[in-house]
PDB file of C-alpha atoms and ligand atoms in Angstrom:
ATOM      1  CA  UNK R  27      82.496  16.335  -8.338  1.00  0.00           C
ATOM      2  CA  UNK R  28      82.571  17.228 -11.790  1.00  0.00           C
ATOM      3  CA  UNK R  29      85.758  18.697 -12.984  1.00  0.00           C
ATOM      4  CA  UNK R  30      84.081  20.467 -16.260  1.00  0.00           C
ATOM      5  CA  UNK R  31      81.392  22.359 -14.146  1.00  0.00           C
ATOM      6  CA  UNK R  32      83.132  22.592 -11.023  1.00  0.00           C
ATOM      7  CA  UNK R  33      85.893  25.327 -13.113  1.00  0.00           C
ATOM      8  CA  UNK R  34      83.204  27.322 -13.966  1.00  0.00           C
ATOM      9  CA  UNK R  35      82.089  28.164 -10.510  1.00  0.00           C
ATOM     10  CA  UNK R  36      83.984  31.049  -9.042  1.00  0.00           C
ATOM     11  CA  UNK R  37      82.928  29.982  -5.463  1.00  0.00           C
ATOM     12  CA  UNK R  38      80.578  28.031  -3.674  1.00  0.00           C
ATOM     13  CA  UNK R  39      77.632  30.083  -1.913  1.00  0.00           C
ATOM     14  CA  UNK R  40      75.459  27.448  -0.150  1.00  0.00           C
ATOM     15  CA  UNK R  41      76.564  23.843   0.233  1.00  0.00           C
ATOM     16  CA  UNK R  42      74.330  21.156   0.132  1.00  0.00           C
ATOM     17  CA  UNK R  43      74.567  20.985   3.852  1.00  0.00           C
ATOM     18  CA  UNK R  44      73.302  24.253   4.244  1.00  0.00           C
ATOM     19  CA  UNK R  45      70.500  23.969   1.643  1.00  0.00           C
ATOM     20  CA  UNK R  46      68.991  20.983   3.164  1.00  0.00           C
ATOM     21  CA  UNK R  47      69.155  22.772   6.984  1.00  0.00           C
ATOM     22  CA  UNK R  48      67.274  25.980   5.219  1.00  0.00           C
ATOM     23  CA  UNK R  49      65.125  24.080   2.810  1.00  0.00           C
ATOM     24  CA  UNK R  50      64.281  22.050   6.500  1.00  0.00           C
ATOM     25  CA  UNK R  51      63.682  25.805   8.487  1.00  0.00           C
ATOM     26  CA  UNK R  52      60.989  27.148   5.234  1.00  0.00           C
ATOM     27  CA  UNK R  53      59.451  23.625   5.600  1.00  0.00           C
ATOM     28  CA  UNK R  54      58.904  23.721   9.493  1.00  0.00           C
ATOM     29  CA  UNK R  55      57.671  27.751   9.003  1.00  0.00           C
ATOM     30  CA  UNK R  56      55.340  26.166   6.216  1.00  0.00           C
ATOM     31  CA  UNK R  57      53.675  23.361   8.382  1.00  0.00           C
ATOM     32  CA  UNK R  58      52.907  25.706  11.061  1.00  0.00           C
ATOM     33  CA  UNK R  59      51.465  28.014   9.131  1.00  0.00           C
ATOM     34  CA  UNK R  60      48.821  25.702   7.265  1.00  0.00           C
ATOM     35  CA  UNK R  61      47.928  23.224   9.997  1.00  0.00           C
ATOM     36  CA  UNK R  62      44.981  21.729   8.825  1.00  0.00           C
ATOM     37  CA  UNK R  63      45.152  23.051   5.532  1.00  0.00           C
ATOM     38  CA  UNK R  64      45.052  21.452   2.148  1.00  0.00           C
ATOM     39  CA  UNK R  65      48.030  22.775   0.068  1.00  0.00           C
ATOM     40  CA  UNK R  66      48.841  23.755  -3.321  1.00  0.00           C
ATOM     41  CA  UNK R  67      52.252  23.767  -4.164  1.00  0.00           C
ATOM     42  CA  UNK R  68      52.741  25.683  -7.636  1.00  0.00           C
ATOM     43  CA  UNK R  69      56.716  25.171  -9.231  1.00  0.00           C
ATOM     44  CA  UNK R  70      57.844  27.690 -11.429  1.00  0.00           C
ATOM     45  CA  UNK R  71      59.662  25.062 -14.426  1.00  0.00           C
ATOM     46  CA  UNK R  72      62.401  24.949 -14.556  1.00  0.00           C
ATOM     47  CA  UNK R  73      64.690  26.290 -12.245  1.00  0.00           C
ATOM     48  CA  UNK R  74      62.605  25.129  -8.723  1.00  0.00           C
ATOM     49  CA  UNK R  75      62.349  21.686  -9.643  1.00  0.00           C
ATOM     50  CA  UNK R  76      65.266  20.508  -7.207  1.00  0.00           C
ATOM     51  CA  UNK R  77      64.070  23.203  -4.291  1.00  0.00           C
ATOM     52  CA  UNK R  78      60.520  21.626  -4.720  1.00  0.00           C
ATOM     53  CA  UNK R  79      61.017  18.017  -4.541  1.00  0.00           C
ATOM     54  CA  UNK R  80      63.206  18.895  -1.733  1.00  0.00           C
ATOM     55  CA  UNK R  81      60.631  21.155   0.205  1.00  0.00           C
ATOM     56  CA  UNK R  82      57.667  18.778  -0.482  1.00  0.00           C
ATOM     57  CA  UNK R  83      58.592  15.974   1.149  1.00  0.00           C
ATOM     58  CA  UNK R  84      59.240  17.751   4.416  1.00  0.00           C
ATOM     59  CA  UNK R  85      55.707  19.108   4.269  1.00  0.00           C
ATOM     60  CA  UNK R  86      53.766  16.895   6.407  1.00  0.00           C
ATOM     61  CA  UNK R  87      50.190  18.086   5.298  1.00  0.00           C
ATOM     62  CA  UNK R  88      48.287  16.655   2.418  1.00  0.00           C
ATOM     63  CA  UNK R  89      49.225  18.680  -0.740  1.00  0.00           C
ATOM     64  CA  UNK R  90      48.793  18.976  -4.700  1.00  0.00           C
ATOM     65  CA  UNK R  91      51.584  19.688  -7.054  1.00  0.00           C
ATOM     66  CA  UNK R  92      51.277  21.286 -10.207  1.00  0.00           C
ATOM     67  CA  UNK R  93      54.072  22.924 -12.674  1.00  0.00           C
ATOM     68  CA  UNK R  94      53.934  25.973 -14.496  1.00  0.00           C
ATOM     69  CA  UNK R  95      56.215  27.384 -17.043  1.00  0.00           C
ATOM     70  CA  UNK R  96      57.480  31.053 -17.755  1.00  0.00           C
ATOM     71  CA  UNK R  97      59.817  32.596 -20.453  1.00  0.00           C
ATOM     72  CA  UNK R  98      61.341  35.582 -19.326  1.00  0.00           C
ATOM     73  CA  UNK R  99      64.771  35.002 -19.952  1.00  0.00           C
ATOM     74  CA  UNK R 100      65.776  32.862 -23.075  1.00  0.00           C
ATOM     75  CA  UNK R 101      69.306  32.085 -23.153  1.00  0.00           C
ATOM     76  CA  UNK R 102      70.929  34.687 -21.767  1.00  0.00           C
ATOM     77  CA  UNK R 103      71.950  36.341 -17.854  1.00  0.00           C
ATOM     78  CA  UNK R 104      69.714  39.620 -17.822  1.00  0.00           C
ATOM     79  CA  UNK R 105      66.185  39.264 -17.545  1.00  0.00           C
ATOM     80  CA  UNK R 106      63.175  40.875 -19.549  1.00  0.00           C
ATOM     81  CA  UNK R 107      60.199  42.858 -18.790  1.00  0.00           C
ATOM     82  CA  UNK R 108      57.810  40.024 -21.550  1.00  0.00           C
ATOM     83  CA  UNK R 109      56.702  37.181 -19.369  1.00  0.00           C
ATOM     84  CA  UNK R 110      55.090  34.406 -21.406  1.00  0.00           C
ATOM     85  CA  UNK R 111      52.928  31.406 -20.026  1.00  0.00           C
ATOM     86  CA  UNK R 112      54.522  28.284 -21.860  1.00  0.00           C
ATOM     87  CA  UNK R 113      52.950  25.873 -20.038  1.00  0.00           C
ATOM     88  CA  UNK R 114      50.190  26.601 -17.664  1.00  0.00           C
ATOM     89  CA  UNK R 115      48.731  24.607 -14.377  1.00  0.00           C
ATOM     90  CA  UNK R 116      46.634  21.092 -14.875  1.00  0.00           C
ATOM     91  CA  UNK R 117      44.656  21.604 -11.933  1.00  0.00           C
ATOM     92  CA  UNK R 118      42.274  24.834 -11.015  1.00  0.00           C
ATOM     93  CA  UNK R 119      43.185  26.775  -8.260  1.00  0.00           C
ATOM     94  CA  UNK R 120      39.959  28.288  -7.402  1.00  0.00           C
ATOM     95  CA  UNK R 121      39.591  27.809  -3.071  1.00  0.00           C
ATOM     96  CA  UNK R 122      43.052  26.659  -2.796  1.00  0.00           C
ATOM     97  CA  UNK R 123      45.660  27.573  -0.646  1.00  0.00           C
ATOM     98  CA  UNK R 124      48.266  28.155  -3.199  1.00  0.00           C
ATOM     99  CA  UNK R 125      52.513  28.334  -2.701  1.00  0.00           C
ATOM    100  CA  UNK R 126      54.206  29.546  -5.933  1.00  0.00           C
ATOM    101  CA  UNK R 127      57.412  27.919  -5.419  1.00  0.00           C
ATOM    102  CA  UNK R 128      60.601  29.885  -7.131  1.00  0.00           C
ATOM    103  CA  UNK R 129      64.222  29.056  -7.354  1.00  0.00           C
ATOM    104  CA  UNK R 130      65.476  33.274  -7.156  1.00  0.00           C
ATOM    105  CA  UNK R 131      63.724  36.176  -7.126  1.00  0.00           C
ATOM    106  CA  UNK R 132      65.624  38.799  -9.375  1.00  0.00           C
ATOM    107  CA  UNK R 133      64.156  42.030 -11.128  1.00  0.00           C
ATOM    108  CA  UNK R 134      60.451  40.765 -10.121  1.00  0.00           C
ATOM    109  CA  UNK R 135      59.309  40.963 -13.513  1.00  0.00           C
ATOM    110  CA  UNK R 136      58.502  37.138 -13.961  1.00  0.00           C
ATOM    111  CA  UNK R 137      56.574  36.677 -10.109  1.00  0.00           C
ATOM    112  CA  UNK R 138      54.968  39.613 -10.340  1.00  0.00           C
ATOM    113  CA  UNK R 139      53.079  38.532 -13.582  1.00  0.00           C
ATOM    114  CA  UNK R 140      52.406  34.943 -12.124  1.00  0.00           C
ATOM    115  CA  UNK R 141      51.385  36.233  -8.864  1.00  0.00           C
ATOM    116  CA  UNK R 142      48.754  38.672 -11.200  1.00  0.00           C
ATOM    117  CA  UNK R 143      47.478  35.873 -13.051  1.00  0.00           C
ATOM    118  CA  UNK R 144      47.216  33.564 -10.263  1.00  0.00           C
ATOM    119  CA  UNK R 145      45.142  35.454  -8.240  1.00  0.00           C
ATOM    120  CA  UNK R 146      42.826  36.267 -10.875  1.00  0.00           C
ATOM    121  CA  UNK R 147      41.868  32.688 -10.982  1.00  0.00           C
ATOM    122  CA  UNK R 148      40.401  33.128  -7.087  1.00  0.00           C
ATOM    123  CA  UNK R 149      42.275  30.751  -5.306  1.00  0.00           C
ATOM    124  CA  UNK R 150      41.867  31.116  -1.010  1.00  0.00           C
ATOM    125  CA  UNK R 151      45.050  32.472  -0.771  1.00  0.00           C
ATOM    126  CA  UNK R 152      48.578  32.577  -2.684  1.00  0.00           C
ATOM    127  CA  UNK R 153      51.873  32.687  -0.981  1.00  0.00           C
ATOM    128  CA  UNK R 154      55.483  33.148  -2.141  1.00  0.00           C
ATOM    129  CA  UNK R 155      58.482  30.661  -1.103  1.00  0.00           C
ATOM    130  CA  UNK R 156      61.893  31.526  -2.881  1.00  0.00           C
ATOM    131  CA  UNK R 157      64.915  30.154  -2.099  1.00  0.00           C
ATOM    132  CA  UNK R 158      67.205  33.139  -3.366  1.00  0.00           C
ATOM    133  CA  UNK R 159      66.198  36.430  -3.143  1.00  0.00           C
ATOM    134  CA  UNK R 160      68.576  38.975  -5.115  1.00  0.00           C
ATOM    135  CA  UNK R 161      66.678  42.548  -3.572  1.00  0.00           C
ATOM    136  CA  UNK R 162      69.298  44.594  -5.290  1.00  0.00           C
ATOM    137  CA  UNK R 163      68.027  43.859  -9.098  1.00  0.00           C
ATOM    138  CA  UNK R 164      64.195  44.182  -7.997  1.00  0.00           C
ATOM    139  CA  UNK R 165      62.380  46.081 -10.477  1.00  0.00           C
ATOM    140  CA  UNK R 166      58.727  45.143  -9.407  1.00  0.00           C
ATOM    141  CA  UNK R 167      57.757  44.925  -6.222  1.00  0.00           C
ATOM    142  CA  UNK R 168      56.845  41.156  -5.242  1.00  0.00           C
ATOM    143  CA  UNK R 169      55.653  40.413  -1.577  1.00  0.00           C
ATOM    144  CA  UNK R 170      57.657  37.235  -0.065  1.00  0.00           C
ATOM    145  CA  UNK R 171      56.476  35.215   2.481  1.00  0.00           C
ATOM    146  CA  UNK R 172      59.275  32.295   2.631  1.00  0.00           C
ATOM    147  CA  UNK R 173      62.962  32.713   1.927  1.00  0.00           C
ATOM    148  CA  UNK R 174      65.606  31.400   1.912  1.00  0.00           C
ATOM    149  CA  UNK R 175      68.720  33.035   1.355  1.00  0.00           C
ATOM    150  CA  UNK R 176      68.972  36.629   0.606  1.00  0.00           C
ATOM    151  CA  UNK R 177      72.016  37.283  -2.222  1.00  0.00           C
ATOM    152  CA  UNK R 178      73.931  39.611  -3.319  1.00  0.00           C
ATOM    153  CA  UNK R 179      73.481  41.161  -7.438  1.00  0.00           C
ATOM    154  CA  UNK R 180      75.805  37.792  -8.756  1.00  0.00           C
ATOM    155  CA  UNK R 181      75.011  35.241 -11.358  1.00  0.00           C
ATOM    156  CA  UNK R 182      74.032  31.454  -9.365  1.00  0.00           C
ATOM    157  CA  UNK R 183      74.059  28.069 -10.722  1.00  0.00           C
ATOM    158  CA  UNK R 184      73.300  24.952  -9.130  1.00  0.00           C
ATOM    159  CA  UNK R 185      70.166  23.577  -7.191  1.00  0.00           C
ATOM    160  CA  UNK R 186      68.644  24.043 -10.134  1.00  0.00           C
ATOM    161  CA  UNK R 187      69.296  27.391 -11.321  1.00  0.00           C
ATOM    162  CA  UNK R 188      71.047  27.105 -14.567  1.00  0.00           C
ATOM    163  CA  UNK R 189      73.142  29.384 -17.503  1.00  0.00           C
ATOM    164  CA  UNK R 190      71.616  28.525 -20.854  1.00  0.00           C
ATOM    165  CA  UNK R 191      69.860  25.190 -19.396  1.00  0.00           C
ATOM    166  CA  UNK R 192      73.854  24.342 -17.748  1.00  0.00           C
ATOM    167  CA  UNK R 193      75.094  23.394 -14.210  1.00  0.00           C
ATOM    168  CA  UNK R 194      71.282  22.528 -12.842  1.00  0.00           C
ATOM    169  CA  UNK R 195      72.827  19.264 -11.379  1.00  0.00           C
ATOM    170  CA  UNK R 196      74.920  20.496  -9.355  1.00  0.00           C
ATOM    171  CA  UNK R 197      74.203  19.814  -5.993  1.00  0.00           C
ATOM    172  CA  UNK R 198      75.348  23.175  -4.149  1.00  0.00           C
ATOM    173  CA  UNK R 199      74.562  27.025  -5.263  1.00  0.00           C
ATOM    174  CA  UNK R 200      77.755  28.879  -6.535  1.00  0.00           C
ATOM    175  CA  UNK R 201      78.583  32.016  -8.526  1.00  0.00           C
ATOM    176  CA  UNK R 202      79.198  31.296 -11.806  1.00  0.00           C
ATOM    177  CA  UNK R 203      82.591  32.899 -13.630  1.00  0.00           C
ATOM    178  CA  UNK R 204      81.483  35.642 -15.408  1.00  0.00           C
ATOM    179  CA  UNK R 205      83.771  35.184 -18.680  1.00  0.00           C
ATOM    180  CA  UNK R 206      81.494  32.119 -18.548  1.00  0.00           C
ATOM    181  CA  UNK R 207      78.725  34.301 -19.668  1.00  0.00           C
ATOM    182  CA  UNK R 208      79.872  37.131 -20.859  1.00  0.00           C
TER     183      UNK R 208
HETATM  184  P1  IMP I   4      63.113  37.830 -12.699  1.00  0.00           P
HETATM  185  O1  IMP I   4      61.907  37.869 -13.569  1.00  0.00           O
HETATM  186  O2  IMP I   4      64.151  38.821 -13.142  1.00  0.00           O
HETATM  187  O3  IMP I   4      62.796  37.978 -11.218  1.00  0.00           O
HETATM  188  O4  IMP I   4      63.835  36.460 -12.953  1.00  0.00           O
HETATM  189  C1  IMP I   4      63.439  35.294 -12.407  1.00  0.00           C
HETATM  190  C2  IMP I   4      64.065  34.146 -13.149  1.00  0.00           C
HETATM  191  O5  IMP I   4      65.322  34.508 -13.724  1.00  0.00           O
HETATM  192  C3  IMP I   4      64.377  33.038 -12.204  1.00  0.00           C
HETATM  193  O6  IMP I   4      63.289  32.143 -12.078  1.00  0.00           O
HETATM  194  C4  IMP I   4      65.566  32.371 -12.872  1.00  0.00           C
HETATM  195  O7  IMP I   4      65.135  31.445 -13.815  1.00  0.00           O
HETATM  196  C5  IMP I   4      66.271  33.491 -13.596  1.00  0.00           C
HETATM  197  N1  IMP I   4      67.426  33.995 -12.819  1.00  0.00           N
HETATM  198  C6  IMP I   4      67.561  35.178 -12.203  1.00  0.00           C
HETATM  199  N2  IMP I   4      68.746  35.297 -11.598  1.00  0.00           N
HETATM  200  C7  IMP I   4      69.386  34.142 -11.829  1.00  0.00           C
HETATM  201  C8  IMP I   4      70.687  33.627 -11.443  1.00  0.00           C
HETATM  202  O8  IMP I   4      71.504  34.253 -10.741  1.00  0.00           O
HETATM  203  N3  IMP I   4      70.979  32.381 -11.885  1.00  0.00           N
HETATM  204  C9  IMP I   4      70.141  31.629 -12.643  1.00  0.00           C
HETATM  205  N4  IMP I   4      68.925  32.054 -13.013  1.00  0.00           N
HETATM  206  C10 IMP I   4      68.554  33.314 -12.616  1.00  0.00           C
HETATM  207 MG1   MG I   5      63.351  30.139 -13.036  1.00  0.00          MG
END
């Protein structure tokens, strides 16, 4: 493992054992629910990219993928009420069964604009999967339909999830120091 990330981390909270066993559990849950369904799987850029190429290929029914950028945070750990589209969907949505997929779920304040915005665009349905849920910061309410771990109020890297576009390669969750970021 890397030594220069690895000192940052104060302590591992998932391995990457018990990712893939959970990321496995939200995919079975998944399949069942849309048997004979034609997905849309929506990734939130850029924090879900490693939970999504993960969760897609144990998806066994034929599905789109599309990417979709936010800005709610910038640089730093606390998030911000101003949620920008930087870079919206390729494909329409309209009839689709749509899953917004989401690294962590923190004040609310970005899904609950995407979810908005989404289902303006009359899709059949739209359904959250998160892989983190923090339910101690939520500001917004945001309905949540898949998770997969439920955290407490700490900052995570890893998976992913990064501090100031750091530590996304590495392959477990853990808390980061927080004289890292503060
Ligand atoms: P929200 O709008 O406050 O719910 O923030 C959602 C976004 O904030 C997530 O998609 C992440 O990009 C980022 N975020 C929130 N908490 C964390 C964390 O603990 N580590 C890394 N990124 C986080
Ligand atoms: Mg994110």
């Amino acid at each position: 493992m890397n030594d220069i990330m690895e000192k940052d981390i104060l302590e591992v909270l998932f391995t990457e054992d018990q990712l893939d066993r959970r990321v496995t559990e939200l995919a079975e849950q998944i399949n069942r629910d849309y048997e004979g369904k034609k997905l849309m799987l929506v990734s939130v850029l850029r924090g879900s990219f490693v939970f999504m190429a993960d969760l897609a290929r144990k998806i066994k029914h034929p599905c789109l993928i599309d990417f979709m950028s936010v800005s709610s945070y910038g640089k730093g750990s606390s998030s911000s009420g101003q949620v920008q589209i930087t870079k919206d969907l390729s494909e329409d949505i309209s009839g689709m069964d749509v899953i917004v997929v989401e690294d962590i779920l923190d004040s609310g304040n970005t899904l609950s604009y995407l979810l908005r915005i989404l289902e303006q665009r009359h899709p059949a349905s739209v359904r959250l999967c998160t892989l983190l849920d923090k339910p101690d910061r939520r500001v917004k309410p945001v309905e949540v339909h898949y998770s997969g771990f439920t955290i407490p109020d700490a900052f995570v890297v890893g998976y992913g999830l990064d501090f100031a576009e750091h530590y996304r390669n590495l392959p477990y969750i853990g808390i980061l120091k927080p004289e890292v970021y503060s």
